[in-house]
Amino acid sequence: MARRPGRPRASGDPDGERDTRRDVLDAAAALFCTVGFTSTSTRAIADAAGVRQASIYHHFAGKDAILLELLLGTVRPSLELADALAAGTEPAAARLWTLVHADVGLLCAGPVNLGVLYVLPEVSGEQFAEFHALRARLRARYSELATAAGDGADDRGALVLGLVESVILRRRDTPDLDVAAVQGAVADGVLRLVGCTPAEIALARAVPVALAV
Amino acid sequence: MARRPGRPRASGDPDGERDTRRDVLDAAAALFCTVGFTSTSTRAIADAAGVRQASIYHHFAGKDAILLELLLGTVRPSLELADALAAGTEPAAARLWTLVHADVGLLCAGPVNLGVLYVLPEVSGEQFAEFHALRARLRARYSELATAAGDGADDRGALVLGLVESVILRRRDTPDLDVAAVQGAVADGVLRLVGCTPAEIALARAVPVALAV
């Protein structure tokens, strides 16, 4: 093991620190979603990532810390966008449409359907509190935008987050999903769900939102 | 092992066949959803169910067959209701509302959140084809009802099934969920999602559907 040659590094990062971290996350993501979290050892992750097992522990406290980092990556970019959109001046329906479109894109991005990890029994544990806190903040942003955009009849944040996250199972059912089509369909669907009229939805699609990614 | 006394049976079923089968399914459901599917052995299921390991194999070909039976139980009752409603004469919106209400109730029923098993890597396998077939038929029923009830703009069966199944993650987030409230909120939400007007939704809630359970 000690004499295993280092893996060629694509970037100019001299010590390969960033690459190692990324390689470990990518390898773990693939194994967690195919073999399963419980059945995957840090040894297996090291083998798949082409790094030594000790390198993993240099970057992560253990398997739970790797899973936490993967889970945070499925929420953090959407929450940052939601925070930015909360201060926007565009109509609320246009900002909600933009957020849903980006969030669905994030959940469908990458080679691995990381959202399936949400339901792992282990993820209920205290060590994943940061993930649950971020997701709760995202749900709260959806509630605010849903109330501002729709008929405001009742709190629909959980329904909206549910429809957004339904792309996890959908991607699982249909591996070659047309992501762009699903992004538009879910974003339109969310606006109907919160009580927007067809005219309001057409307008929301047409208004450019400065922070859209 | 051979001398372990039989567990007391609640029913009058003399040979305890039905009870054993049910006990095995209940014990397996609890273990699959807490310990995880991969980490659960048939031995552990037998211990938790209070039966001999050989009794499990009398009823099921193995762990996959137990999981299949559990998965089918999360879809079959809703599909039977959907098939019955397809022939109904009530307005489509009322039938769709009734189906969603019952389906959400089914997914929230029982002590264990079985829907989390949908995303297990193992469930992609051919041995679970019957589950996928039943779920595809349920999705098709939702498509039919969504087209008939809503504005018929495009096929919204996948969106509707997605919003219904979002209660799986919601139940996971909130173990003491107010199921009756969620049933109504999701059923109303589905009608908005397919393009029903507030007046149509109010009517759908008010029309009694003969086959409602």
XYZ file of C-alpha atoms in Angstrom:
426
model
C 0.000 0.000 0.000
C 2.677 2.500 1.001
C 4.367 2.234 -2.382
C 1.245 2.780 -4.457
C 2.078 5.513 -6.945
C 0.144 8.750 -6.658
C -2.695 9.253 -9.102
C -2.007 11.735 -11.902
C -3.514 15.120 -11.026
C -5.384 17.122 -13.630
C -5.061 20.500 -11.930
C -1.982 22.607 -11.256
C -2.606 22.270 -7.507
C 0.927 21.250 -6.454
C 0.138 19.084 -3.457
C -3.091 17.708 -4.868
C -4.956 18.520 -1.643
C -8.055 19.857 -3.338
C -8.045 17.054 -5.870
C -7.758 14.415 -3.175
C -10.689 15.883 -1.288
C -12.783 16.038 -4.465
C -11.745 12.530 -5.537
C -12.758 11.148 -2.159
C -16.161 12.901 -2.303
C -16.817 11.705 -5.857
C -15.813 8.121 -5.099
C -17.854 8.067 -1.891
C -20.907 9.525 -3.649
C -20.826 6.798 -6.289
C -20.398 4.024 -3.726
C -23.017 5.353 -1.262
C -25.617 5.551 -4.052
C -24.913 2.148 -5.592
C -23.451 -0.191 -2.988
C -25.096 1.700 -0.117
C -23.765 3.755 2.778
C -23.589 0.973 5.361
C -21.844 -1.437 3.028
C -19.166 1.060 1.976
C -15.931 1.123 3.982
C -13.427 3.983 3.999
C -11.043 1.403 2.553
C -13.370 0.924 -0.426
C -13.640 4.700 -0.853
C -9.847 5.014 -0.781
C -9.476 2.276 -3.403
C -12.097 3.849 -5.677
C -10.587 7.327 -5.269
C -7.053 6.045 -5.884
C -5.744 7.459 -2.612
C -4.407 5.956 0.582
C -6.852 5.368 3.409
C -4.793 7.711 5.605
C -5.377 10.521 3.096
C -9.116 10.243 3.688
C -8.635 10.794 7.410
C -6.448 13.784 6.650
C -9.469 15.446 5.007
C -12.455 13.940 6.823
C -13.120 12.715 10.356
C -14.726 9.624 8.858
C -17.503 8.254 6.705
C -20.194 10.392 8.399
C -18.201 13.569 7.661
C -17.961 12.604 3.988
C -21.704 11.978 3.836
C -22.396 15.301 5.585
C -20.282 17.174 3.038
C -22.127 15.485 0.169
C -25.522 16.311 1.703
C -24.566 19.951 2.315
C -23.588 20.238 -1.342
C -27.160 19.388 -2.371
C -28.598 22.318 -0.382
C -25.971 25.050 0.132
C -25.933 26.503 -3.426
C -29.751 26.716 -3.485
C -29.845 28.334 -0.056
C -27.264 30.933 -1.129
C -29.369 31.720 -4.195
C -32.518 31.866 -2.046
C -30.862 34.304 0.366
C -29.814 36.512 -2.548
C -33.283 36.329 -4.132
C -34.950 37.269 -0.833
C -33.443 40.754 -1.250
C -34.431 40.980 -4.930
C -36.845 43.516 -6.352
C -38.301 41.360 -9.124
C -41.857 40.039 -8.660
C -41.961 37.227 -6.077
C -43.327 34.762 -8.655
C -40.312 35.370 -10.913
C -37.899 34.900 -8.008
C -39.653 31.706 -6.894
C -39.566 30.377 -10.456
C -35.829 31.145 -10.651
C -35.095 29.417 -7.342
C -37.070 26.278 -8.205
C -35.454 26.097 -11.641
C -31.951 26.295 -10.124
C -32.718 23.925 -7.226
C -34.104 21.249 -9.568
C -31.000 21.717 -11.715
C -28.782 21.190 -8.676
C -30.628 18.044 -7.579
C -30.304 16.660 -11.110
C -26.638 17.671 -11.497
C -23.603 15.454 -11.250
C -23.236 11.821 -12.187
C -24.852 10.560 -8.956
C -28.359 11.119 -7.573
C -27.235 12.336 -4.138
C -30.767 13.147 -2.985
C -31.448 9.443 -2.431
C -29.145 9.739 0.586
C -31.690 12.012 2.340
C -33.654 9.001 3.546
C -30.743 6.988 4.963
C -31.529 5.964 8.543
C -28.130 7.329 9.600
C -29.017 10.852 8.429
C -31.449 11.241 11.347
C -28.440 11.428 13.682
C -27.183 14.521 15.484
C -23.975 14.550 13.406
C -26.096 15.653 10.408
C -27.750 18.578 12.230
C -26.071 21.110 9.920
C -27.696 19.505 6.877
C -31.130 19.559 8.501
C -30.638 23.183 9.564
C -29.707 24.283 6.035
C -32.636 22.415 4.550
C -35.002 23.994 7.094
C -33.708 27.443 6.111
C -34.288 26.627 2.435
C -37.832 25.486 3.256
C -38.407 28.789 5.099
C -37.233 30.737 2.030
C -39.682 28.735 -0.099
C -42.442 29.591 2.394
C -41.682 33.323 2.170
C -41.600 33.335 -1.630
C -44.684 31.104 -1.888
C -46.670 33.422 0.361
C -45.517 36.518 -1.536
C -46.039 34.995 -4.992
C -49.272 33.053 -4.590
C -52.690 33.536 -3.085
C -51.133 33.382 0.381
C -53.901 31.073 1.573
C -51.688 29.031 3.904
C -48.050 28.075 4.430
C -47.042 26.092 1.370
C -43.292 25.928 1.928
C -43.353 22.200 2.687
C -45.495 21.446 -0.391
C -43.131 23.468 -2.600
C -39.994 21.833 -1.217
C -41.729 18.476 -1.644
C -42.472 19.098 -5.317
C -38.899 20.321 -5.904
C -37.369 17.312 -4.162
C -39.694 14.928 -6.018
C -37.154 15.126 -8.838
C -34.952 12.841 -6.713
C -37.325 9.894 -7.154
C -38.067 10.963 -10.704
C -34.378 10.922 -11.617
C -34.176 7.505 -10.012
C -37.127 6.262 -12.120
C -35.776 7.816 -15.337
C -31.969 7.935 -15.443
C -31.937 9.748 -18.814
C -34.289 12.483 -17.632
C -34.609 15.616 -19.806
C -33.384 17.909 -17.029
C -34.113 21.214 -18.781
C -37.703 20.136 -19.464
C -38.175 18.977 -15.873
C -36.739 22.251 -14.519
C -39.326 24.254 -16.460
C -42.183 21.863 -15.679
C -41.490 21.823 -11.939
C -40.959 25.611 -11.770
C -44.276 26.196 -13.577
C -45.902 23.536 -11.381
C -44.717 25.227 -8.188
C -46.295 28.513 -9.292
C -49.620 26.753 -9.965
C -49.249 24.968 -6.600
C -48.953 28.253 -4.692
C -51.989 29.694 -6.482
C -50.563 31.793 -9.316
C -52.801 32.341 -12.329
C -51.666 31.290 -15.832
C -51.024 34.975 -16.669
C -48.844 35.414 -13.576
C -46.886 32.276 -14.496
C -46.289 33.486 -18.056
C -45.056 36.797 -16.662
C -42.778 35.094 -14.120
C -41.136 33.065 -16.883
C -40.590 36.189 -18.971
C -39.084 38.437 -16.272
C -35.321 38.133 -16.180
C -34.048 37.680 -12.650
C -30.621 39.220 -12.248
C -29.329 36.523 -9.929
C -30.409 33.588 -12.052
C -27.622 31.105 -12.637
C -33.158 -22.589 18.616
C -35.278 -25.653 17.986
C -36.765 -25.504 21.464
C -37.681 -21.830 21.396
C -41.328 -21.620 22.455
C -43.825 -20.343 19.920
C -44.936 -16.736 20.280
C -48.498 -16.306 21.537
C -50.852 -15.708 18.621
C -53.522 -13.049 18.871
C -55.828 -14.424 16.170
C -57.779 -17.627 16.049
C -55.722 -18.753 13.047
C -54.895 -22.271 14.301
C -51.568 -22.805 12.608
C -50.476 -19.178 12.893
C -49.538 -19.085 9.196
C -51.029 -15.678 8.504
C -49.667 -14.293 11.745
C -46.187 -15.557 11.028
C -46.218 -13.961 7.603
C -47.464 -10.658 9.043
C -44.995 -10.793 11.941
C -42.115 -11.331 9.510
C -43.238 -8.418 7.313
C -43.657 -6.096 10.309
C -40.315 -7.018 11.819
C -38.531 -6.694 8.466
C -40.161 -3.304 7.796
C -38.951 -1.935 11.117
C -35.411 -3.272 10.607
C -35.112 -2.185 6.933
C -36.151 1.375 7.839
C -33.925 1.743 10.906
C -30.919 -0.543 10.620
C -31.056 -0.550 6.804
C -31.807 -3.249 4.239
C -28.222 -4.355 3.602
C -27.376 -4.618 7.286
C -30.438 -6.718 8.116
C -30.084 -10.501 7.978
C -32.966 -12.970 7.773
C -31.666 -14.198 11.133
C -32.212 -10.719 12.619
C -35.713 -10.627 11.097
C -36.496 -14.035 12.564
C -35.301 -12.933 16.004
C -37.316 -9.700 15.867
C -40.428 -11.521 14.645
C -40.072 -14.241 17.260
C -40.071 -17.019 14.673
C -37.516 -19.567 13.501
C -35.393 -18.647 10.497
C -36.799 -21.675 8.657
C -40.316 -20.237 9.056
C -39.257 -17.170 7.060
C -38.170 -19.348 4.158
C -41.460 -21.208 4.348
C -43.217 -17.913 3.511
C -40.647 -15.979 1.475
C -37.897 -16.913 -0.978
C -35.603 -14.537 0.904
C -34.953 -10.967 1.946
C -35.694 -9.570 -1.553
C -39.099 -11.261 -1.564
C -39.924 -9.709 1.821
C -38.898 -6.264 0.561
C -40.959 -6.747 -2.614
C -44.059 -7.613 -0.586
C -43.556 -4.511 1.575
C -43.121 -2.284 -1.491
C -46.196 -3.729 -3.225
C -48.227 -2.941 -0.107
C -47.406 0.765 -0.518
C -48.905 0.864 -4.033
C -51.482 -1.925 -4.507
C -54.341 -0.444 -2.426
C -53.988 2.933 -4.190
C -53.876 1.298 -7.607
C -57.023 -0.709 -6.825
C -58.780 2.486 -5.779
C -57.493 4.272 -8.896
C -58.813 1.488 -11.128
C -62.218 1.702 -9.451
C -62.266 5.516 -9.697
C -61.372 5.384 -13.393
C -64.841 3.956 -14.009
C -66.544 6.501 -11.744
C -69.073 9.065 -12.900
C -68.180 11.820 -10.415
C -66.275 14.871 -11.752
C -62.631 14.027 -12.478
C -61.403 16.616 -9.970
C -63.394 14.949 -7.178
C -62.029 11.520 -8.133
C -58.469 12.833 -8.290
C -58.892 14.494 -4.888
C -60.202 11.223 -3.442
C -57.310 9.197 -4.859
C -54.635 11.615 -3.615
C -56.236 11.776 -0.182
C -56.238 7.979 0.121
C -52.755 7.532 -1.359
C -51.226 10.054 1.059
C -53.044 8.273 3.873
C -51.557 4.942 2.762
C -48.016 6.341 2.556
C -48.410 7.799 6.051
C -50.020 4.662 7.512
C -48.398 2.050 9.690
C -45.661 2.468 12.251
C -42.877 2.514 9.643
C -42.243 4.938 6.766
C -41.950 2.264 4.064
C -41.635 4.781 1.236
C -38.013 5.433 2.200
C -37.276 1.983 0.775
C -38.135 3.242 -2.751
C -34.643 4.679 -3.152
C -32.677 1.619 -2.034
C -30.052 0.754 -4.664
C -31.283 -2.846 -4.588
C -34.786 -1.833 -5.704
C -33.478 -1.059 -9.201
C -33.057 -4.798 -9.740
C -35.168 -7.003 -11.978
C -36.572 -8.878 -8.969
C -38.575 -5.736 -8.127
C -40.107 -5.350 -11.605
C -43.610 -6.012 -10.252
C -43.317 -3.024 -7.899
C -42.142 -0.748 -10.709
C -44.942 -1.993 -12.971
C -47.624 -1.298 -10.359
C -46.198 2.162 -9.650
C -46.117 2.934 -13.391
C -49.790 1.943 -13.647
C -50.629 4.222 -10.708
C -48.728 7.075 -12.395
C -50.736 6.451 -15.596
C -53.994 6.663 -13.602
C -52.833 9.974 -12.154
C -52.063 11.191 -15.683
C -55.562 10.298 -16.879
C -57.280 11.968 -13.939
C -54.970 15.019 -14.077
C -55.738 15.536 -17.768
C -59.475 15.125 -17.219
C -59.605 17.302 -14.097
C -57.220 20.144 -14.943
C -56.501 22.415 -17.852
C -55.019 19.448 -19.751
C -52.047 21.551 -20.828
C -49.538 18.726 -20.688
C -48.989 15.337 -19.029
C -48.754 16.029 -15.321
C -48.910 12.469 -14.008
C -45.268 12.503 -12.894
C -45.668 15.869 -11.135
C -48.768 14.634 -9.332
C -47.181 11.359 -8.243
C -44.148 13.385 -7.139
C -46.229 15.675 -4.931
C -48.087 12.681 -3.460
C -44.879 10.781 -2.723
C -43.256 13.892 -1.240
C -45.058 12.941 1.972
C -42.417 10.210 2.369
C -39.651 12.766 3.012
C -42.083 14.955 4.925
C -42.988 12.118 7.271
C -39.291 11.496 7.745
C -38.696 15.188 8.596
C -41.693 15.348 10.940
C -42.393 12.024 12.654
C -45.514 13.397 14.437
C -47.046 14.694 11.215
C -50.733 15.697 11.297
C -51.703 13.145 8.658
C -55.295 14.310 8.166
C -54.124 17.883 7.572
C -51.439 16.745 5.133
C -53.934 14.569 3.229
C -56.174 17.571 2.651
C -53.321 19.950 1.876
C -51.712 17.608 -0.673
C -55.070 16.746 -2.302
C -55.909 20.454 -2.658
C -52.348 21.114 -3.848
C -52.585 18.456 -6.545
C -55.748 20.069 -7.909
C -54.002 23.471 -8.079
C -50.997 21.746 -9.656
C -53.083 20.328 -12.504
C -54.706 23.702 -13.143
C -58.029 23.566 -11.314
C -59.536 26.884 -10.244
C -60.348 27.585 -6.562
C -64.046 27.101 -7.332
C -63.380 23.704 -8.950
C -61.322 22.667 -5.929
C -64.045 23.679 -3.489
C -66.543 21.661 -5.526
C -64.223 18.633 -5.685
C -63.924 18.612 -1.904
C -67.687 18.832 -1.512
C -68.681 16.062 -3.951
C -68.919 12.718 -2.208
C -67.132 9.997 -4.142
C -68.811 6.664 -3.627
C -65.614 4.675 -3.574
C -63.769 6.850 -1.051
C -62.263 4.883 1.805
